[in-house]
CSV table of C-alpha atoms and ligand atoms in Angstrom, one decimal:
chain,number,residue,atom,x,y,z
A,1109,MET,CA,-85.6,51.3,112.5
A,1110,LEU,CA,-82.5,52.1,114.5
A,1111,LEU,CA,-79.9,52.2,111.8
A,1112,GLY,CA,-80.3,54.0,108.8
A,1113,CYS,CA,-78.1,53.3,106.0
A,1114,ILE,CA,-77.8,54.7,102.4
A,1115,GLY,CA,-75.7,52.9,99.6
A,1116,ASP,CA,-74.7,54.3,96.7
A,1117,ASP,CA,-74.8,51.1,94.5
A,1118,PHE,CA,-77.3,48.2,94.4
A,1119,THR,CA,-75.0,45.0,95.2
A,1120,GLY,CA,-72.9,47.2,97.5
A,1121,SER,CA,-76.3,47.9,99.5
A,1122,SER,CA,-76.7,44.3,99.9
A,1123,ASP,CA,-73.1,43.7,100.6
A,1124,LEU,CA,-73.6,46.2,104.0
A,1125,GLY,CA,-77.0,44.2,104.6
A,1126,ASN,CA,-75.1,41.1,104.6
A,1127,THR,CA,-72.4,42.3,107.4
A,1128,LEU,CA,-75.4,43.3,109.2
A,1129,VAL,CA,-77.4,40.2,109.1
A,1130,LYS,CA,-74.2,38.4,110.0
A,1131,ALA,CA,-74.2,40.6,113.4
A,1132,GLY,CA,-77.6,39.9,114.3
A,1133,MET,CA,-79.9,42.8,112.8
A,1134,ARG,CA,-82.9,42.4,110.7
A,1135,VAL,CA,-82.7,43.9,107.5
A,1136,VAL,CA,-84.7,45.1,104.5
A,1137,GLN,CA,-83.0,46.8,101.3
A,1138,TYR,CA,-84.9,49.3,99.7
A,1139,SER,CA,-84.8,50.0,95.6
A,1140,GLY,CA,-84.4,53.8,96.0
A,1141,THR,CA,-86.2,55.7,98.8
A,1142,PRO,CA,-90.0,54.6,99.4
A,1143,ALA,CA,-93.1,56.3,99.4
A,1144,GLY,CA,-94.9,54.7,102.5
A,1145,PRO,CA,-93.4,53.8,106.0
A,1146,ALA,CA,-91.0,50.9,106.7
A,1147,ALA,CA,-92.5,47.4,108.3
A,1148,PRO,CA,-92.3,47.7,112.2
A,1149,ASP,CA,-90.0,44.9,113.1
A,1150,VAL,CA,-86.9,46.3,110.6
A,1151,GLU,CA,-84.2,47.4,112.8
A,1152,ALA,CA,-81.4,48.3,109.8
A,1153,GLY,CA,-82.9,49.8,106.5
A,1154,ILE,CA,-80.7,50.3,103.6
A,1155,VAL,CA,-81.8,52.6,100.6
A,1156,ALA,CA,-80.0,51.6,97.6
A,1157,LEU,CA,-79.4,54.6,95.3
A,1158,LYS,CA,-77.4,54.2,92.1
A,1159,SER,CA,-75.5,57.1,93.0
A,1160,ARG,CA,-72.1,56.3,92.4
A,1161,THR,CA,-71.3,57.8,89.3
A,1162,MET,CA,-74.3,60.2,89.0
A,1163,PRO,CA,-73.5,64.1,88.4
A,1164,VAL,CA,-72.6,65.4,92.2
A,1165,ALA,CA,-75.9,67.3,92.9
A,1166,GLU,CA,-78.2,64.7,91.6
A,1167,ALA,CA,-76.4,62.2,94.3
A,1168,VAL,CA,-76.6,64.6,96.9
A,1169,ARG,CA,-80.3,65.4,96.5
A,1170,LEU,CA,-81.0,61.6,96.4
A,1171,SER,CA,-79.1,60.9,99.5
A,1172,LEU,CA,-80.5,63.8,101.3
A,1173,GLU,CA,-84.3,62.5,100.4
A,1174,ALA,CA,-82.9,59.1,101.7
A,1175,LEU,CA,-81.6,60.7,104.6
A,1176,ASP,CA,-85.2,62.3,105.4
A,1177,TRP,CA,-87.2,59.1,105.1
A,1178,LEU,CA,-84.8,57.1,107.3
A,1179,ARG,CA,-85.1,59.6,109.9
A,1180,ALA,CA,-88.8,59.7,109.6
A,1181,GLN,CA,-88.3,55.7,110.6
A,1182,GLY,CA,-86.8,56.8,113.7
A,1183,CYS,CA,-83.4,56.2,112.7
A,1184,ARG,CA,-80.7,56.9,115.3
A,1185,GLN,CA,-77.8,56.6,113.6
A,1186,PHE,CA,-77.2,56.8,109.8
A,1187,LEU,CA,-74.2,55.1,107.5
A,1188,PHE,CA,-73.3,56.1,104.2
A,1189,LYS,CA,-72.0,52.9,102.4
A,1190,TYR,CA,-69.7,53.6,99.2
A,1191,CYS,CA,-67.3,51.0,97.7
A,1192,SER,CA,-64.2,49.3,99.3
A,1193,THR,CA,-62.4,50.5,96.8
A,1194,PHE,CA,-63.5,53.8,97.1
A,1195,ASP,CA,-64.7,53.9,93.7
A,1196,SER,CA,-65.0,58.1,93.2
A,1197,THR,CA,-63.4,60.9,91.0
A,1198,PRO,CA,-61.5,64.2,92.3
A,1199,GLN,CA,-65.3,65.8,92.1
A,1200,GLY,CA,-67.2,63.1,94.2
A,1201,ASN,CA,-69.4,61.5,94.7
A,1202,ILE,CA,-68.2,60.3,98.3
A,1203,GLY,CA,-66.9,63.7,99.6
A,1204,PRO,CA,-70.0,66.0,98.6
A,1205,VAL,CA,-72.5,63.5,99.6
A,1206,ALA,CA,-71.0,62.9,102.9
A,1207,GLU,CA,-70.8,66.7,103.5
A,1208,ALA,CA,-74.4,67.2,102.7
A,1209,LEU,CA,-75.2,64.3,105.3
A,1210,ALA,CA,-73.1,65.8,108.0
A,1211,ASP,CA,-74.5,69.3,107.8
A,1212,ALA,CA,-78.3,67.7,107.8
A,1213,LEU,CA,-77.2,65.3,110.8
A,1214,ASP,CA,-75.2,68.4,112.2
A,1215,ALA,CA,-72.3,65.7,112.9
A,1216,ASP,CA,-69.0,67.2,114.1
A,1217,ARG,CA,-67.0,64.0,113.6
A,1218,VAL,CA,-67.3,61.8,110.5
A,1219,ILE,CA,-65.1,58.7,110.0
A,1220,PHE,CA,-64.2,57.4,106.8
A,1221,CYS,CA,-63.5,53.4,106.5
A,1222,PRO,CA,-63.7,51.6,103.0
A,1223,ALA,CA,-61.9,48.6,104.7
A,1224,PHE,CA,-63.1,45.0,104.0
A,1225,PRO,CA,-60.4,42.6,105.0
A,1226,ALA,CA,-62.5,39.4,103.8
A,1227,THR,CA,-62.1,40.5,100.4
A,1228,GLY,CA,-58.6,41.9,100.7
A,1229,ARG,CA,-59.3,45.6,101.3
A,1230,THR,CA,-57.4,47.1,103.9
A,1231,ILE,CA,-56.0,50.7,105.3
A,1232,TYR,CA,-52.7,51.4,106.5
A,1233,GLN,CA,-51.1,54.8,107.1
A,1234,GLY,CA,-54.2,56.3,105.3
A,1235,HIS,CA,-53.6,54.2,102.1
A,1236,LEU,CA,-55.8,51.9,100.6
A,1237,PHE,CA,-54.7,48.1,99.5
A,1238,VAL,CA,-56.3,45.7,97.3
A,1239,GLY,CA,-54.5,42.5,98.7
A,1240,ASP,CA,-50.7,43.4,98.5
A,1241,ARG,CA,-51.0,46.0,96.1
A,1242,LEU,CA,-52.1,49.6,96.6
A,1243,LEU,CA,-55.3,50.7,95.3
A,1244,ASN,CA,-53.5,52.7,92.5
A,1245,GLU,CA,-51.7,49.4,91.2
A,1246,SER,CA,-54.6,46.9,91.6
A,1247,GLY,CA,-56.3,47.2,88.5
A,1248,MET,CA,-58.8,50.2,89.9
A,1249,GLN,CA,-56.6,52.6,88.2
A,1250,ASN,CA,-58.0,51.4,84.8
A,1251,HIS,CA,-61.7,51.5,86.1
A,1252,PRO,CA,-63.6,53.4,83.1
A,1253,LEU,CA,-66.1,55.7,85.4
A,1254,THR,CA,-63.9,56.0,88.7
A,1255,PRO,CA,-60.4,55.3,87.8
A,1256,MET,CA,-58.7,55.5,91.1
A,1257,THR,CA,-55.0,57.1,90.7
A,1258,ASP,CA,-54.0,58.0,94.4
A,1259,PRO,CA,-54.4,55.3,97.1
A,1260,ASP,CA,-53.8,58.1,100.0
A,1261,LEU,CA,-57.5,58.0,101.2
A,1262,ARG,CA,-56.8,61.5,103.0
A,1263,ARG,CA,-55.7,63.0,99.4
A,1264,TRP,CA,-58.4,61.6,97.1
A,1265,LEU,CA,-61.2,62.7,100.0
A,1266,GLY,CA,-59.4,66.3,100.5
A,1267,LEU,CA,-59.6,66.9,96.4
A,1268,GLN,CA,-63.6,66.2,97.0
A,1269,THR,CA,-63.8,68.4,100.2
A,1270,LYS,CA,-63.5,71.4,102.1
A,1271,GLY,CA,-61.6,71.5,105.6
A,1272,GLY,CA,-59.1,69.3,105.3
A,1273,VAL,CA,-59.0,65.5,106.6
A,1274,GLY,CA,-57.7,63.9,109.2
A,1275,HIS,CA,-56.4,60.6,110.3
A,1276,ILE,CA,-56.5,57.9,112.7
A,1277,PRO,CA,-53.7,55.2,112.2
A,1278,ALA,CA,-53.7,51.6,113.0
A,1279,ALA,CA,-51.4,51.9,116.3
A,1280,THR,CA,-54.3,54.1,117.7
A,1281,VAL,CA,-57.1,51.4,116.7
A,1282,TRP,CA,-54.9,48.9,118.4
A,1283,GLN,CA,-55.2,50.3,121.4
A,1284,GLY,CA,-58.8,49.9,121.5
A,1285,ALA,CA,-62.3,51.9,121.5
A,1286,ASP,CA,-61.9,54.1,124.2
A,1287,THR,CA,-58.2,55.0,122.5
A,1288,VAL,CA,-60.0,55.8,119.3
A,1289,ARG,CA,-62.8,57.7,120.7
A,1290,ALA,CA,-60.3,60.0,122.3
A,1291,ALA,CA,-58.5,60.4,119.4
A,1292,LEU,CA,-61.4,61.5,117.3
A,1293,ALA,CA,-62.5,64.0,119.6
A,1294,ALA,CA,-59.0,65.3,119.4
A,1295,GLN,CA,-58.8,65.5,115.5
A,1296,ASP,CA,-58.7,69.3,113.9
A,1297,HIS,CA,-60.9,68.1,111.3
A,1298,ARG,CA,-64.4,66.5,110.8
A,1299,PHE,CA,-63.4,64.3,108.4
A,1300,VAL,CA,-61.1,61.2,109.6
A,1301,VAL,CA,-59.7,58.5,107.8
A,1302,THR,CA,-59.1,55.3,109.7
A,1303,ASP,CA,-56.9,52.8,109.2
A,1304,ALA,CA,-58.3,48.9,109.7
A,1305,VAL,CA,-56.4,46.0,108.6
A,1306,ARG,CA,-58.3,43.2,110.4
A,1307,ASP,CA,-62.3,42.7,111.1
A,1308,GLU,CA,-61.0,42.9,114.9
A,1309,ASP,CA,-60.0,46.4,114.0
A,1310,LEU,CA,-63.5,46.9,112.4
A,1311,ALA,CA,-65.2,45.9,115.4
A,1312,VAL,CA,-63.1,48.4,117.7
A,1313,LEU,CA,-64.3,51.0,115.4
A,1314,GLY,CA,-67.6,49.8,115.5
A,1315,GLN,CA,-67.7,50.3,119.2
A,1316,ALA,CA,-65.7,53.4,119.2
A,1317,VAL,CA,-68.5,55.2,117.2
A,1318,ALA,CA,-71.5,54.0,119.0
A,1319,ASP,CA,-72.2,57.6,120.0
A,1320,GLN,CA,-71.5,59.4,116.7
A,1321,VAL,CA,-74.5,60.0,114.4
A,1322,LEU,CA,-73.0,59.6,110.9
A,1323,LEU,CA,-70.6,57.2,109.8
A,1324,THR,CA,-69.1,56.3,106.3
A,1325,GLY,CA,-67.6,53.5,104.8
A,1326,GLY,CA,-67.6,50.1,103.2
A,1327,SER,CA,-69.8,47.1,104.4
A,1328,GLY,CA,-67.0,46.2,107.0
A,1329,ILE,CA,-67.6,49.5,109.1
A,1330,ALA,CA,-71.1,48.1,110.0
A,1331,LEU,CA,-69.4,45.0,111.7
A,1332,GLY,CA,-69.3,46.3,115.1
A,1333,LEU,CA,-72.9,48.5,115.2
A,1334,PRO,CA,-75.4,45.6,115.9
A,1335,GLY,CA,-73.3,45.1,119.1
A,1336,ASN,CA,-73.8,48.6,120.3
A,1337,PHE,CA,-77.8,48.0,119.8
A,1338,ARG,CA,-77.6,44.7,121.4
A,1339,ALA,CA,-75.7,46.4,124.8
A,1340,GLN,CA,-78.6,48.5,124.9
A,1341,GLY,CA,-81.0,45.7,124.8
A,1342,LEU,CA,-82.7,47.4,121.4
A,1343,LEU,CA,-82.2,44.2,119.1
A,1344,SER,CA,-85.2,41.4,118.7
A,1345,THR,CA,-83.4,38.4,120.6
A,1346,GLU,CA,-85.0,36.0,117.8
A,1347,GLY,CA,-82.6,37.7,115.1
A,1348,PRO,CA,-82.8,37.6,111.5
A,1349,ARG,CA,-85.3,35.1,109.7
A,1350,TRP,CA,-84.7,33.3,106.7
A,1351,ARG,CA,-86.8,30.9,104.3
A,1352,GLY,CA,-85.1,29.2,101.5
A,1353,GLN,CA,-87.2,28.6,98.1
A,1354,ALA,CA,-87.4,25.4,95.9
A,1355,GLY,CA,-88.4,25.8,92.3
A,1356,PRO,CA,-86.7,26.7,88.9
A,1357,VAL,CA,-83.4,28.6,89.2
A,1358,ALA,CA,-81.6,30.7,86.4
A,1359,ALA,CA,-78.4,33.3,86.2
A,1360,LEU,CA,-78.0,36.5,84.5
A,1361,SER,CA,-74.8,38.2,84.0
A,1362,GLY,CA,-74.0,41.5,82.6
A,1363,SER,CA,-70.7,42.1,84.7
A,1364,CYS,CA,-67.2,42.2,83.1
A,1365,SER,CA,-65.5,42.2,86.0
A,1366,ARG,CA,-62.2,39.3,86.3
A,1367,ALA,CA,-63.8,37.5,89.1
A,1368,THR,CA,-67.2,37.3,87.3
A,1369,ARG,CA,-65.5,36.2,84.2
A,1370,SER,CA,-64.0,33.4,85.7
A,1371,GLN,CA,-67.1,32.3,87.2
A,1372,VAL,CA,-68.6,32.2,84.0
A,1373,ASP,CA,-66.0,30.2,82.7
A,1374,ARG,CA,-66.2,27.7,85.5
A,1375,HIS,CA,-69.9,27.4,85.2
A,1376,ILE,CA,-69.2,26.3,81.5
A,1377,ALA,CA,-66.3,24.1,82.1
A,1378,ASP,CA,-69.2,22.3,84.4
A,1379,GLY,CA,-71.3,21.9,82.1
A,1380,ASN,CA,-73.9,23.8,82.5
A,1381,PRO,CA,-76.4,25.4,79.6
A,1382,VAL,CA,-75.0,29.2,79.0
A,1383,LEU,CA,-76.3,31.4,76.5
A,1384,GLU,CA,-73.6,34.4,75.4
A,1385,ILE,CA,-75.4,37.6,74.5
A,1386,ASP,CA,-73.7,39.5,71.5
A,1387,PRO,CA,-74.3,43.0,72.6
A,1388,ASP,CA,-73.9,44.1,68.8
A,1389,ALA,CA,-77.1,41.8,68.3
A,1390,VAL,CA,-78.9,43.1,71.2
A,1391,LEU,CA,-78.2,46.9,69.8
A,1392,ALA,CA,-79.5,46.0,66.3
A,1393,GLY,CA,-82.4,44.4,67.8
A,1394,ARG,CA,-81.4,41.1,66.5
A,1395,THR,CA,-81.4,39.2,70.0
A,1396,ASP,CA,-84.3,40.1,72.5
A,1397,ALA,CA,-85.0,39.3,76.0
A,1398,ARG,CA,-88.0,36.8,74.9
A,1399,ASP,CA,-85.7,34.7,73.0
A,1400,ALA,CA,-83.3,34.6,75.9
A,1401,ALA,CA,-86.1,34.0,78.3
A,1402,ASP,CA,-87.5,31.1,76.3
A,1403,TRP,CA,-84.2,29.7,76.2
A,1404,VAL,CA,-83.8,29.5,79.5
A,1405,LEU,CA,-87.2,28.2,80.6
A,1406,SER,CA,-86.7,25.4,78.2
A,1407,ARG,CA,-83.4,24.3,80.1
A,1408,GLN,CA,-82.8,22.2,82.8
A,1409,GLY,CA,-80.5,22.9,85.7
A,1410,LEU,CA,-78.8,26.1,86.3
A,1411,PRO,CA,-78.9,28.0,82.9
A,1412,LEU,CA,-76.9,31.3,82.6
A,1413,VAL,CA,-77.5,34.1,80.1
A,1414,TYR,CA,-74.4,36.3,79.9
A,1415,SER,CA,-72.9,39.2,78.1
A,1416,SER,CA,-69.7,38.9,80.1
A,1417,ALA,CA,-66.6,39.7,78.2
A,1418,ASP,CA,-63.2,40.9,78.5
A,1419,PRO,CA,-62.1,44.3,78.7
A,1420,ASP,CA,-60.9,44.5,74.9
A,1421,ALA,CA,-64.1,43.5,73.5
A,1422,VAL,CA,-66.1,45.6,76.3
A,1423,ARG,CA,-63.8,48.5,74.7
A,1424,ALA,CA,-64.5,47.4,70.9
A,1425,VAL,CA,-68.3,47.6,71.5
A,1426,GLN,CA,-68.2,51.0,73.7
A,1427,ALA,CA,-66.2,52.2,70.7
A,1428,ARG,CA,-69.0,51.3,68.3
A,1429,HIS,CA,-72.0,52.4,69.9
A,1430,GLY,CA,-71.0,54.7,72.8
A,1431,THR,CA,-70.5,53.6,76.5
A,1432,GLU,CA,-74.3,54.8,78.0
A,1433,ALA,CA,-76.1,53.1,74.8
A,1434,VAL,CA,-74.5,49.7,75.4
A,1435,ALA,CA,-74.9,50.3,79.0
A,1436,HIS,CA,-78.5,51.5,78.5
A,1437,LYS,CA,-79.7,48.5,76.1
A,1438,LEU,CA,-78.0,45.8,78.0
A,1439,ASP,CA,-79.3,46.9,81.1
A,1440,ALA,CA,-82.7,46.9,79.7
A,1441,PHE,CA,-82.2,43.4,77.8
A,1442,PHE,CA,-81.5,42.0,81.7
A,1443,ALA,CA,-84.2,43.7,83.3
A,1444,GLU,CA,-86.7,42.5,80.9
A,1445,CYS,CA,-85.5,38.9,80.8
A,1446,ALA,CA,-85.6,38.8,84.7
A,1447,ARG,CA,-89.6,39.8,84.3
A,1448,LEU,CA,-90.2,37.2,82.0
A,1449,LEU,CA,-88.1,34.6,83.8
A,1450,VAL,CA,-90.2,35.3,86.9
A,1451,ALA,CA,-93.2,35.4,85.0
A,1452,GLY,CA,-92.6,32.0,83.4
A,1453,GLY,CA,-92.0,30.4,86.9
A,1454,VAL,CA,-88.3,31.1,88.1
A,1455,THR,CA,-88.1,31.5,92.1
A,1456,ARG,CA,-84.4,31.5,92.4
A,1457,LEU,CA,-82.7,34.2,90.1
A,1458,ILE,CA,-78.9,35.0,90.3
A,1459,THR,CA,-77.2,38.3,89.1
A,1460,ALA,CA,-73.8,39.4,88.4
A,1461,GLY,CA,-72.9,43.0,88.2
A,1462,GLY,CA,-73.9,45.9,90.4
A,1463,GLU,CA,-75.5,48.1,87.4
A,1464,THR,CA,-77.3,44.8,86.1
A,1465,SER,CA,-78.5,44.0,89.5
A,1466,GLY,CA,-80.1,47.2,89.7
A,1467,ALA,CA,-82.0,47.1,86.4
A,1468,VAL,CA,-82.8,43.5,87.1
A,1469,VAL,CA,-84.4,44.8,90.6
A,1470,GLU,CA,-86.2,47.5,88.7
A,1471,GLY,CA,-87.2,45.3,86.0
A,1472,LEU,CA,-88.9,43.1,88.5
A,1473,SER,CA,-90.4,46.0,90.4
A,1474,VAL,CA,-89.4,44.6,93.6
A,1475,GLU,CA,-89.3,47.8,96.5
A,1476,ALA,CA,-88.3,45.9,99.5
A,1477,LEU,CA,-85.5,43.2,100.0
A,1478,GLU,CA,-85.1,41.2,102.9
A,1479,ILE,CA,-81.6,40.3,103.8
A,1480,GLY,CA,-80.6,36.6,104.5
A,1481,PRO,CA,-77.5,34.5,105.1
A,1482,GLU,CA,-74.3,34.9,103.4
A,1483,ILE,CA,-73.7,33.1,100.1
A,1484,ASP,CA,-70.0,34.2,99.8
A,1485,PRO,CA,-68.2,37.4,101.2
A,1486,GLY,CA,-70.2,40.5,100.5
A,1487,VAL,CA,-72.9,38.6,98.8
A,1488,PRO,CA,-76.3,37.5,101.0
A,1489,ALA,CA,-79.4,35.7,99.8
A,1490,ILE,CA,-82.1,37.7,99.5
A,1491,ARG,CA,-86.1,37.3,99.8
A,1492,ALA,CA,-87.9,39.6,97.1
A,1493,GLY,CA,-91.5,38.3,97.7
A,1494,GLU,CA,-93.5,35.3,98.5
A,1495,ASN,CA,-92.1,33.0,96.1
A,1496,LEU,CA,-88.8,34.7,94.9
A,1497,VAL,CA,-85.6,34.6,95.9
A,1498,LEU,CA,-82.6,36.7,94.7
A,1499,ALA,CA,-78.8,36.7,94.9
A,1500,LEU,CA,-77.1,40.1,93.7
A,1501,LYS,CA,-73.3,39.9,93.1
A,1502,SER,CA,-71.2,42.8,92.8
A,1503,GLY,CA,-68.6,42.2,89.9
A,1504,ASN,CA,-65.6,41.4,91.9
A,1505,PHE,CA,-67.1,39.0,94.4
A,1506,GLY,CA,-67.8,35.4,94.7
A,1507,ALA,CA,-65.6,32.3,94.7
A,1508,GLU,CA,-65.0,30.5,91.5
A,1509,ASP,CA,-68.6,28.4,91.9
A,1510,PHE,CA,-70.3,31.0,92.9
A,1511,PHE,CA,-73.4,30.3,90.2
A,1512,ALA,CA,-73.8,26.9,91.9
A,1513,LYS,CA,-73.3,27.7,95.2
A,1514,ALA,CA,-75.7,30.5,95.3
A,1515,ALA,CA,-78.4,28.2,93.4
A,1516,GLU,CA,-77.9,25.7,96.5
A,1517,ARG,CA,-77.8,28.7,99.1
A,1518,LEU,CA,-80.9,30.2,98.0
A,1519,ALA,CA,-82.7,26.9,98.0
A,1520,GLY,CA,-82.1,26.1,101.8
B,2688,ATP,N1,-70.2,42.4,76.2
B,2688,ATP,C1,-70.4,43.5,76.6
B,2688,ATP,N2,-69.7,44.7,75.9
B,2688,ATP,C2,-69.4,45.9,76.6
B,2688,ATP,N3,-69.9,46.2,77.6
B,2688,ATP,C3,-70.9,45.3,78.3
B,2688,ATP,C4,-71.0,44.1,78.0
B,2688,ATP,N4,-71.5,43.4,78.9
B,2688,ATP,C5,-72.1,44.3,79.9
B,2688,ATP,N5,-71.4,45.2,79.7
B,2688,ATP,C6,-72.0,46.6,80.4
B,2688,ATP,O1,-71.0,46.7,81.3
B,2688,ATP,C7,-71.6,47.1,82.5
B,2688,ATP,C8,-71.0,46.1,83.7
B,2688,ATP,O2,-71.7,46.8,84.8
B,2688,ATP,P1,-72.0,45.9,86.1
B,2688,ATP,O3,-71.9,46.9,87.3
B,2688,ATP,O4,-73.2,45.3,86.0
B,2688,ATP,O5,-71.1,44.9,86.4
B,2688,ATP,P2,-69.6,45.2,87.2
B,2688,ATP,O6,-68.8,46.6,86.9
B,2688,ATP,O7,-68.6,44.1,87.3
B,2688,ATP,O8,-69.8,45.2,88.5
B,2688,ATP,P3,-69.8,46.0,89.7
B,2688,ATP,O9,-70.3,47.1,89.5
B,2688,ATP,O10,-70.5,45.3,91.2
B,2688,ATP,O11,-68.0,46.1,90.2
B,2688,ATP,C9,-72.9,47.3,82.3
B,2688,ATP,O12,-73.2,48.8,81.9
B,2688,ATP,C10,-73.1,46.5,81.2
B,2688,ATP,O13,-74.1,47.2,80.2
B,2689,LIG,O1,-67.9,47.6,98.9
B,2689,LIG,C1,-67.6,46.7,97.8
B,2689,LIG,O2,-66.7,46.3,97.4
B,2689,LIG,C2,-68.7,46.4,97.3
B,2689,LIG,O3,-70.1,46.6,98.3
B,2689,LIG,C3,-69.0,47.3,96.4
B,2689,LIG,O4,-70.0,48.1,96.5
B,2689,LIG,C4,-68.9,46.7,94.5
B,2689,LIG,O5,-69.1,47.6,94.0
């Protein structure tokens, strides 16, 4: 294993895997830190944690545990992947985790670059944009767990860390890798936010940090890394492998993000079988996973089971039962549903939502996921076993016809 990655959520980790596979690396994503060694032909390993919104100390502990395992697999460079919208609070977890990793690796310069231009996330003058809006006007200021109220990444990261935050502006990045390398060496601070507005900028940054032991960012920062390993003759010449899977398909969605809700609407409008889950009924025990799984298994085509709802409905349910209780019950519902579906013969399973996907993969007890080709930006096809393929979608990713498209890609 050459590149060792730690992802702070589940679908975010497969987003990173997607970038690395597209650039030609063989990638496996692990559900938490594995107990045993990795397969010998893995070139990039991603330990997917659910550390984005955990208490700081727990996120640090799990990240260091993942780092130890990745070091034991022989990795020579490490990447901490967080969200392209820098989801965090003034207390963490991005800063404290990065500090712990940098200390453990003795890293004297660490870049921070959540840019992901293909999905509209760009960084200019140290400020993060989503499309043509600053982060704090993009809707992210209302995020229930990590409201992003400041678009200046230097200031936000500064709240989470000691020692100040430096900056490499776009004008420097546009002068190429050598200039970036010199600018990085000349920084007064260990932590440095880097601008990037185009994929070309990410490629330059990737080249410039070839010798840095630790990098942090969104999936985009990985874009140039496979090229560094290839230039040293370290990558397999055959590239990533993929085998599609025929057979019954189903989709589960616990994501309430705007993009997912449009995808659900489109799936309904296209005349597919859908089953809407009422969270009150799940919490009261009136609806269980067995009923939903039986419903799916008796349908043709691409049945979708969803609890996706608009923000007002979500807030009302959370006010009635408490946010954690709702999340816990719905996660458990989708996890059990996934388990029953696969036991009932489903071979292609599509899941929308980071939290929901993490629960589904745990429900399926799959420990290693082989990353395959891209379905939509940030979302790869994944092989999870001899007869099982998955698509795990972050809430805000994917085209409107995502469910149908994913089913087709998983088969091919
Ligand atoms: N109808 C609903 N009412 C209240 N809460 C819900 C409802 N449906 C889902 N939820 C909860 O909303 C959360 C959705 O999180 P999830 O991470 O799966 O999706 P997301 O936030 O859209 O995706 P991402 O984290 O990738 O951006 C879960 O905790 C889930 O339990
Ligand atoms: O970086 C992103 O936007 C995604 O991979 C993600 O982490 C969304 O939760």
